[in-house]
Amino acid sequence: MSTLLRLSGVTAFYGAIQALKGVDLEVNEGEIVTLIGANGAGKSTLMMTICGTPRARHGAIVYDGQDITQLPTYQIMRRGLAQSPEGRRIFPRMTVHENLLMGAHGHASGMVGETIEQVFALFPRLKERQAQRGGTLSGGEQQMLAIGRALMSRPRLLLLDEPSLGLAPLVVRQIFGAIRDLNRSTGLTVLLVEQNAFQALRLAHRGYVLVNGAITMAGGGAELLARPEIRAAYLEGGH
Ligand SMILES: Nc1ncnc2c1ncn2[C@@H]1O[C@H](COP(=O)(O)OP(=O)(O)OP(=O)(O)O)[C@@H](O)[C@H]1O
Ligand SMILES: [Mg+2]
């Protein structure tokens, strides 16, 4: 299995505050990797640092064999990464269809129609609602739209920041099921950040635990789920 993304010793700062303290993390081609951690651990910062904002101050980020640590964000995103950021950030006044088109930047129009059909197959609800404004969708539908929009660029690596946030268990299962189907059918590589540790580790091939800006544990998804310290901190007592 080849490594698609590798972070080595990555640090990131907001002014004087150090949010990442030397992160080592790998995502192999075709894998679903989950990063779990408490509020403020630095999960979103890690996702954003991969995309170049904030920039890593130390260490290296290598994607598909190339050092992207110093590249501007727009150049990083051109290389086949797509992000569905925390809090969805869809365009509320645009329709579902228009929101999806916004994700298709740079692709030929023939390809765009085909990709939209794939997104609709994954999330039939979006097809039914394609003329509705994004801002009037339910929370779960907005999350589907945010993921669908990220998929419109036909990424090799999909970065998902808390897709289950605020959603009912049934909707969470639908969304995680869609991620699993996509991974199995197309081999899409996924880096998933979650507080919903149970579902996210069950979905993942491998996982990492981020505490206070540093990775404290790594292992297979099932293996991490079985560890007493994970259960105590993230499953029974925690979230
Ligand atoms: N723009 C910013 N300016 C200053 N500090 C920031 C900024 N963004 C995040 N931080 C701080 O960096 C730390 C890590 O934040 P981050 O958003 O990465 O955490 P997180 O793990 O995603 O948390 P959550 O689960 O709540 O989303 C926090 O202490 C946060 O207050
Ligand atoms: Mg976050």
XYZ file of C-alpha atoms in Angstrom, residues 14 16-17 44 52 66 84 143-144 154 166 182 215:
13
model
C -1.990 30.885 16.020
C 1.960 32.668 20.173
C -0.373 29.702 20.739
C -9.534 21.125 12.664
C -1.859 25.278 3.925
C 5.594 15.740 -3.343
C -15.587 19.368 3.791
C -23.927 17.886 5.722
C -24.669 15.639 2.725
C -13.312 14.215 -7.931
C -25.244 17.750 15.582
C -17.601 5.323 -1.690
C -0.652 12.256 18.608
